Coordinates of C-alpha atoms in Angstrom, one line a residue:
M30 CA 0.0 -0.4 -0.1
S31 CA 2.6 2.6 1.0
S32 CA 3.7 2.5 -3.5
L33 CA 0.7 3.7 -4.3
Q34 CA 0.4 7.8 -5.0
P35 CA -2.1 10.2 -6.4
V36 CA -2.7 10.6 -10.2
R37 CA 0.2 13.1 -11.1
G38 CA -1.1 16.6 -11.2
T39 CA -3.7 16.2 -8.4
H40 CA -3.3 15.9 -4.9
D41 CA -4.8 15.6 -1.2
L42 CA -5.5 18.2 1.8
L43 CA -5.3 16.7 4.8
P44 CA -6.0 18.8 7.5
E45 CA -3.9 21.9 7.6
E46 CA -3.9 22.3 4.2
M47 CA -8.1 22.4 3.4
R48 CA -8.1 24.8 6.4
R49 CA -6.5 27.6 4.2
H50 CA -8.6 26.3 1.2
R51 CA -11.7 26.4 3.8
A52 CA -10.4 30.2 5.2
V53 CA -10.5 31.0 1.3
I54 CA -14.0 29.3 0.6
E55 CA -15.9 30.6 3.6
R56 CA -13.9 34.3 3.3
A57 CA -15.0 35.1 -0.2
R58 CA -18.5 33.3 0.2
A59 CA -19.1 35.4 2.8
L60 CA -18.2 38.9 1.3
A61 CA -19.7 38.1 -2.1
E62 CA -23.2 37.4 -0.1
G63 CA -23.0 41.1 0.9
Y64 CA -22.7 41.7 -2.3
G65 CA -25.5 40.2 -3.7
Y66 CA -24.0 37.0 -4.9
L67 CA -25.6 33.9 -4.0
E68 CA -23.8 30.8 -4.5
M69 CA -24.9 28.3 -7.1
A70 CA -22.6 24.4 -8.4
T71 CA -22.9 23.1 -11.9
P72 CA -22.1 19.4 -12.3
I73 CA -18.4 18.9 -13.0
F74 CA -18.8 17.1 -16.0
E75 CA -20.6 18.7 -19.2
F76 CA -21.1 18.1 -22.6
T77 CA -18.1 18.7 -24.9
E78 CA -20.2 21.3 -26.7
V79 CA -20.2 23.7 -24.0
F80 CA -16.7 24.2 -23.8
K81 CA -16.2 23.9 -27.4
R82 CA -18.7 26.8 -28.6
T83 CA -17.8 29.0 -25.8
L84 CA -13.3 28.2 -25.2
G85 CA -13.0 28.2 -29.6
D86 CA -11.0 25.5 -31.4
T87 CA -8.0 27.7 -31.0
S88 CA -7.8 27.6 -27.1
D89 CA -5.1 25.4 -25.5
V90 CA -8.1 24.6 -23.5
V91 CA -9.7 22.8 -26.0
T92 CA -6.5 21.4 -28.2
K93 CA -4.4 20.6 -25.1
E94 CA -6.4 21.1 -22.2
M95 CA -9.6 19.1 -21.9
Y96 CA -10.3 15.7 -19.9
T97 CA -12.7 14.4 -22.6
F98 CA -14.8 11.3 -22.4
A99 CA -17.1 9.4 -24.9
M100 CA -20.6 8.2 -23.2
K101 CA -21.8 4.9 -23.8
E102 CA -25.3 6.6 -25.3
G103 CA -22.3 8.1 -27.8
E104 CA -22.0 11.9 -26.5
E105 CA -19.1 13.1 -25.3
I106 CA -18.8 14.4 -21.7
T107 CA -16.0 16.8 -21.0
L108 CA -14.4 17.6 -17.2
R109 CA -15.4 21.5 -16.6
P110 CA -12.2 22.8 -17.3
E111 CA -13.5 26.8 -16.1
N112 CA -16.8 27.4 -14.9
T113 CA -18.6 30.1 -16.8
A114 CA -19.9 28.1 -19.7
G115 CA -21.0 25.3 -17.3
V116 CA -22.8 28.8 -15.3
A117 CA -24.2 30.2 -18.8
R118 CA -25.1 27.3 -19.3
A119 CA -27.5 26.7 -16.5
F120 CA -28.4 30.7 -17.3
I121 CA -30.0 29.6 -20.8
T122 CA -31.1 26.1 -19.5
H123 CA -33.3 28.0 -16.7
G124 CA -34.8 30.4 -18.5
L125 CA -33.2 33.1 -16.2
Q126 CA -33.5 36.0 -18.4
Q127 CA -36.5 37.1 -16.8
A128 CA -34.4 37.3 -13.7
L129 CA -32.0 39.9 -15.1
P130 CA -30.1 40.4 -13.5
V131 CA -28.6 37.9 -12.0
K132 CA -25.5 37.2 -9.7
Y133 CA -23.3 34.0 -8.8
F134 CA -21.0 33.1 -6.6
Y135 CA -19.1 29.5 -7.0
A136 CA -16.5 27.6 -5.8
G137 CA -15.1 24.0 -7.1
P138 CA -12.8 21.4 -8.4
M139 CA -11.7 21.8 -12.4
F140 CA -9.5 20.3 -14.6
R141 CA -7.1 20.2 -17.3
H142 CA -4.1 18.2 -18.5
E143 CA -1.3 20.4 -18.3
R144 CA 2.3 20.4 -16.9
P145 CA 2.0 20.3 -12.9
Q146 CA 3.6 22.9 -10.8
K147 CA 3.6 24.8 -8.1
G148 CA 0.2 27.0 -7.6
R149 CA -0.8 25.0 -10.8
Q150 CA -2.2 21.2 -10.8
R151 CA -4.6 19.0 -13.4
Q152 CA -7.0 18.9 -10.8
F153 CA -7.3 22.0 -9.4
H154 CA -10.2 24.6 -7.3
Q155 CA -11.9 28.0 -7.7
I156 CA -13.7 30.3 -6.5
G157 CA -15.6 32.5 -9.2
I158 CA -18.2 34.8 -9.4
E159 CA -20.9 36.1 -12.2
L160 CA -22.7 38.6 -13.5
L161 CA -25.5 38.8 -15.5
G162 CA -28.0 41.0 -17.4
V163 CA -25.5 44.2 -16.6
P164 CA -24.2 45.7 -19.5
A165 CA -23.0 49.4 -17.6
P166 CA -19.5 49.9 -16.3
Q167 CA -20.5 49.4 -12.7
G168 CA -21.0 46.1 -13.1
D169 CA -16.8 45.3 -13.8
I170 CA -16.2 48.3 -11.1
E171 CA -18.1 46.0 -8.8
I172 CA -16.7 42.2 -9.3
I173 CA -13.4 43.8 -9.6
A174 CA -14.1 45.8 -6.0
L175 CA -15.1 42.5 -4.7
G176 CA -12.3 40.6 -6.0
R177 CA -9.6 43.2 -3.8
H178 CA -12.1 42.9 -0.5
I179 CA -12.1 39.3 -0.8
L180 CA -7.7 39.7 -1.2
E181 CA -7.9 42.2 1.7
A182 CA -9.9 39.6 4.0
L183 CA -7.6 37.4 3.9
G184 CA -4.6 39.4 4.2
V185 CA -3.1 39.1 0.7
A186 CA -4.3 42.2 -1.0
E187 CA -1.0 44.1 -0.3
R188 CA 1.0 41.8 -1.9
T189 CA -1.1 41.8 -5.4
T190 CA -1.4 44.3 -8.3
L191 CA -4.6 44.9 -10.2
E192 CA -3.8 44.7 -13.8
L193 CA -6.0 46.6 -16.6
N194 CA -6.6 46.5 -19.7
T195 CA -9.5 47.2 -22.7
L196 CA -10.8 44.6 -25.7
G197 CA -12.9 46.9 -26.6
D198 CA -16.0 46.7 -28.5
P199 CA -17.0 44.3 -31.2
E200 CA -15.5 47.3 -33.7
S201 CA -12.1 48.2 -32.3
R202 CA -11.7 44.8 -31.8
Q203 CA -12.7 43.6 -35.7
A204 CA -9.8 46.5 -36.5
Y205 CA -7.2 45.7 -34.2
R206 CA -7.3 41.9 -34.7
Q207 CA -7.2 42.8 -38.6
A208 CA -4.3 44.8 -37.4
L209 CA -2.2 41.6 -35.9
I210 CA -2.9 39.9 -38.9
D211 CA -1.3 42.9 -40.9
Y212 CA 1.4 43.2 -38.3
F213 CA 2.5 39.6 -37.8
S214 CA 2.1 38.2 -41.4
D215 CA 4.9 40.3 -42.0
H216 CA 7.1 38.2 -39.8
Q217 CA 5.6 34.5 -39.9
A218 CA 8.7 32.6 -40.1
R219 CA 9.5 34.1 -37.3
L220 CA 6.4 32.9 -35.7
S221 CA 6.0 29.5 -33.9
A222 CA 4.0 27.4 -34.6
D223 CA 1.0 27.3 -32.5
S224 CA 1.1 31.4 -33.3
R225 CA 1.0 30.8 -36.9
E226 CA -1.7 28.3 -36.1
R227 CA -3.3 31.3 -34.9
L228 CA -2.8 34.3 -36.7
E229 CA -5.8 33.5 -38.7
R230 CA -8.6 32.3 -36.9
N231 CA -7.5 34.0 -33.7
P232 CA -4.3 36.2 -33.9
L233 CA -5.3 37.8 -30.3
R234 CA -4.2 34.3 -28.9
I235 CA -0.8 35.4 -30.0
L236 CA -0.1 37.8 -27.6
D237 CA -0.6 34.8 -24.9
S238 CA 2.3 33.3 -26.0
K239 CA 5.4 32.1 -23.6
D240 CA 7.3 31.5 -26.7
E241 CA 10.7 33.6 -26.5
G242 CA 10.9 34.8 -30.5
D243 CA 6.8 35.3 -30.1
R244 CA 7.5 38.1 -27.2
E245 CA 10.4 39.6 -29.2
L246 CA 7.3 39.7 -31.9
I247 CA 4.4 40.7 -29.4
A248 CA 6.8 43.6 -27.7
E249 CA 6.4 46.0 -30.9
A250 CA 3.0 44.4 -32.1
P251 CA 0.3 47.2 -32.4
A252 CA -1.9 48.4 -29.2
F253 CA -4.8 47.8 -29.1
E254 CA -5.1 51.6 -27.8
D255 CA -4.9 52.8 -30.9
Y256 CA -7.7 50.8 -32.5
L257 CA -10.7 51.6 -29.4
N258 CA -13.3 53.8 -30.7
Q259 CA -15.0 56.8 -29.1
A260 CA -17.7 54.8 -26.8
S261 CA -14.8 51.6 -25.9
V262 CA -12.9 54.5 -24.8
D263 CA -15.5 56.1 -22.8
F264 CA -16.8 52.4 -21.2
F265 CA -13.1 51.4 -20.2
A266 CA -12.5 55.7 -18.7
E267 CA -15.6 55.4 -16.3
V268 CA -14.3 51.9 -15.2
R269 CA -11.2 53.4 -14.0
E270 CA -12.7 56.4 -12.3
G271 CA -14.8 53.9 -10.6
L272 CA -11.9 52.4 -9.6
E273 CA -10.3 55.4 -8.3
A274 CA -13.5 56.6 -6.4
L275 CA -12.8 53.6 -4.1
E276 CA -8.9 53.9 -4.0
I277 CA -8.5 50.5 -5.5
P278 CA -4.3 51.1 -7.4
Y279 CA -4.2 49.3 -10.9
R280 CA -2.0 49.3 -13.4
L281 CA -2.4 49.4 -17.5
N282 CA -1.3 46.9 -19.0
N283 CA -2.7 46.7 -23.1
R284 CA -0.5 43.0 -23.5
L285 CA -3.5 41.8 -21.2
V286 CA -5.8 40.1 -23.9
R287 CA -8.7 37.2 -23.5
G288 CA -8.8 36.2 -26.8
L289 CA -12.2 34.5 -26.9
D290 CA -14.7 36.2 -29.6
Y291 CA -17.3 37.0 -26.3
Y292 CA -14.8 39.2 -24.6
C293 CA -15.0 42.1 -25.3
H294 CA -14.2 45.8 -22.4
T295 CA -12.6 45.0 -19.2
A296 CA -9.9 42.6 -18.4
F297 CA -8.2 42.2 -15.7
E298 CA -5.9 39.9 -13.6
F299 CA -4.6 40.3 -9.9
T300 CA -1.2 39.4 -10.1
T301 CA 1.7 38.6 -7.7
D302 CA 5.0 37.9 -7.5
A303 CA 5.4 35.6 -5.1
L304 CA 4.4 32.8 -6.5
G305 CA 7.2 32.4 -8.7
A306 CA 6.0 31.9 -12.9
Q307 CA 1.8 31.6 -11.6
G308 CA 1.8 34.8 -10.8
T309 CA -1.9 35.1 -11.4
V310 CA -4.3 35.2 -8.2
M311 CA -7.4 35.9 -9.8
G312 CA -8.4 37.3 -13.7
G313 CA -11.9 37.7 -15.1
G314 CA -13.3 40.3 -17.7
R315 CA -16.5 41.4 -19.7
Y316 CA -18.5 38.7 -21.7
D317 CA -21.6 39.9 -23.5
Y318 CA -21.3 37.8 -26.1
L319 CA -21.4 34.0 -23.9
V320 CA -24.9 33.9 -23.9
E321 CA -25.7 34.6 -27.1
T322 CA -22.4 32.4 -28.6
M323 CA -24.1 29.8 -26.8
G324 CA -27.3 29.8 -28.1
G325 CA -29.2 32.4 -25.8
P326 CA -30.7 35.6 -25.3
P327 CA -28.6 38.1 -25.9
T328 CA -27.0 39.0 -22.8
A329 CA -24.1 40.8 -21.3
G330 CA -21.7 39.1 -18.6
V331 CA -18.5 39.7 -16.4
G332 CA -17.1 37.9 -14.3
W333 CA -13.4 36.6 -12.8
A334 CA -12.0 33.2 -11.3
A335 CA -9.5 33.0 -8.4
G336 CA -7.4 29.4 -8.4
I337 CA -7.9 28.8 -3.9
E338 CA -4.6 26.8 -4.6
R339 CA -3.3 30.0 -5.2
L340 CA -4.8 32.5 -2.3
A341 CA -4.1 29.6 -0.5
M342 CA -0.4 29.8 -0.9
L343 CA -0.2 33.0 0.1
L344 CA -2.1 32.6 4.0
A345 CA 0.1 34.1 6.5
D346 CA -0.5 31.0 8.5
P347 CA -3.5 28.6 8.2
P348 CA -6.2 29.1 10.2
A349 CA -5.7 27.6 14.0
A350 CA -8.0 23.6 14.4
P351 CA -10.2 24.1 16.9
R352 CA -8.6 22.7 20.4
P353 CA -10.9 20.2 21.4
V354 CA -12.0 19.5 25.2
A355 CA -11.3 16.2 26.7
V356 CA -13.7 14.2 28.3
V357 CA -11.6 10.8 30.6
P358 CA -12.8 8.5 32.4
V359 CA -11.5 7.6 34.6
G360 CA -12.7 3.3 35.4
P361 CA -14.6 1.3 34.0
E362 CA -18.6 2.4 35.6
A363 CA -17.6 5.6 33.8
E364 CA -16.7 4.7 30.7
K365 CA -21.0 5.1 29.9
P366 CA -21.4 8.4 31.6
A367 CA -18.2 9.9 29.7
L368 CA -20.0 9.1 26.6
L369 CA -23.3 11.1 27.5
L370 CA -20.8 13.9 28.0
T371 CA -19.4 13.9 25.1
Q372 CA -22.4 13.9 23.2
R373 CA -24.0 16.4 25.5
L374 CA -21.2 18.9 24.9
R375 CA -21.3 18.0 21.4
R376 CA -24.8 19.0 21.0
E377 CA -24.4 22.2 23.4
G378 CA -21.9 23.4 20.3
F379 CA -18.7 22.0 21.7
A380 CA -15.4 20.4 19.9
V381 CA -15.4 17.5 22.5
E382 CA -12.5 14.2 22.0
L383 CA -13.8 10.7 23.2
G384 CA -10.5 8.6 24.3
Y385 CA -11.8 5.0 22.6
S386 CA -9.5 3.5 24.9
G387 CA -6.6 3.1 27.6
N388 CA -6.1 3.7 30.6
V389 CA -6.0 7.3 32.2
K390 CA -2.0 8.2 31.7
K391 CA -2.7 7.0 27.6
R392 CA -6.4 8.8 27.5
M393 CA -4.2 12.5 28.7
R394 CA -1.3 11.9 26.5
R395 CA -4.0 11.7 23.4
A396 CA -5.2 14.8 25.0
N397 CA -2.4 16.6 25.0
G398 CA -1.4 14.8 21.5
L399 CA -4.7 16.5 19.8
G400 CA -3.8 19.9 21.4
A401 CA -6.6 20.2 23.9
R402 CA -7.5 23.1 26.0
F403 CA -8.8 21.3 29.3
A404 CA -9.2 17.7 30.3
L405 CA -12.8 16.5 32.1
L406 CA -12.0 13.6 34.5
L407 CA -15.0 11.3 35.4
G408 CA -13.8 9.2 38.4
E409 CA -15.9 7.7 41.2
E410 CA -15.7 10.7 42.9
E411 CA -16.2 13.1 41.0
L412 CA -20.0 10.7 39.9
A413 CA -21.0 10.4 43.2
K414 CA -20.9 14.3 43.5
G415 CA -22.9 15.0 40.0
A416 CA -19.5 16.9 38.8
T417 CA -16.0 16.7 37.1
S418 CA -12.6 17.7 37.5
L419 CA -12.1 19.9 35.0
R420 CA -8.1 19.9 34.4
D421 CA -6.9 23.2 32.6
L422 CA -4.1 21.6 29.7
D423 CA -2.1 25.1 29.7
S424 CA -1.8 26.1 33.4
G425 CA -2.6 22.6 34.4
A426 CA -5.1 23.9 37.5
Q427 CA -8.1 21.8 38.5
E428 CA -11.5 22.8 39.6
L429 CA -14.3 20.4 40.8
V430 CA -17.1 21.8 38.1
S431 CA -20.9 20.6 38.4
L432 CA -22.4 18.3 35.4
D433 CA -25.3 20.9 35.1
S434 CA -23.5 24.1 35.0
L435 CA -20.1 22.4 33.4
G436 CA -21.3 24.5 29.9
E437 CA -21.4 28.0 30.9
R438 CA -18.0 27.1 32.9
L439 CA -16.4 26.1 29.8
R440 CA -17.6 29.1 27.6
A441 CA -16.7 31.4 30.7
L442 CA -13.4 29.7 30.3
A443 CA -12.5 29.7 26.9

């Protein structure tokens, strides 16, 4: 059994790491609710077409990274590589266009077949929010403000930088797309194989390339801002003014793109230099054409997703595990009363451990090993008095406490 290992790109979340994950999820969930974003969940797999239609045939996710399986019925299903497409599918499935705007928070596992590295696994976990039905810049401002608020609450905001860009409206995007085709066509021989393939189909994806030769060309490529029409300029200006009014710092990055056709206007990432190469901890943007691309009604959308693993790695310390109360029966006659007391205290909201077997010395050793705050000793003398000996395992002080007032005393000492 010792040779058994998790599948490459997956890992076990043991209690300490799980507490980090829970801290991220629970804090984010609570703050999202305060902004009106209610939790929902989609299946971890969808029909493959959900992702192919939304992520695009030229994206690395579709061409290289999806986990796709054939069902007995002949249909193809895919483990979700991201959750925005699933949320949009659910929006269409349930006919929620009559309830606009809709605001969702989600948390859960995603799956991509890529090279595992620090902060990036093949099964990874994300939190995210989606706002559907708000075409105005106020939607972009709100979701970025919520993202920043969550980072602040986790104590990691000062270790991140908000990078901001605009992709303009479809008219601006089309003009920029043609400018990129013209520019990169003149340097086609120097492009990587992947970028040459993207040149005609989705040239904005070239700007995401990590190839060194491509990066040299990208540095001299036309800038998106030179192709923005006035409507796009005004939209982006309003987003920036809103962020500045909220005192949310940002840095403009005109190479930050979302390379899919349904993205428009705002694109952003919160990045950090504390995790090596995997610097993005939260990213998102506006996707006003996603729902329509999937066959639904025209619906504005904007949202973001954040990697739980990466955020958890930035936390200074994992939240402490609750320190339990240890119930220690002294002698066989105390076993049943100890069991009853343990269950009573648990129902009163205390974290309680009952040693399953062994003498008093062994059970006390186990209590200390668990980090217990108090031990409750039940022996013949205590049972006769309807009491327990309450020992403070930090100070060593001990007192006799009536079982009737035990809960009150424990709370007073906590």
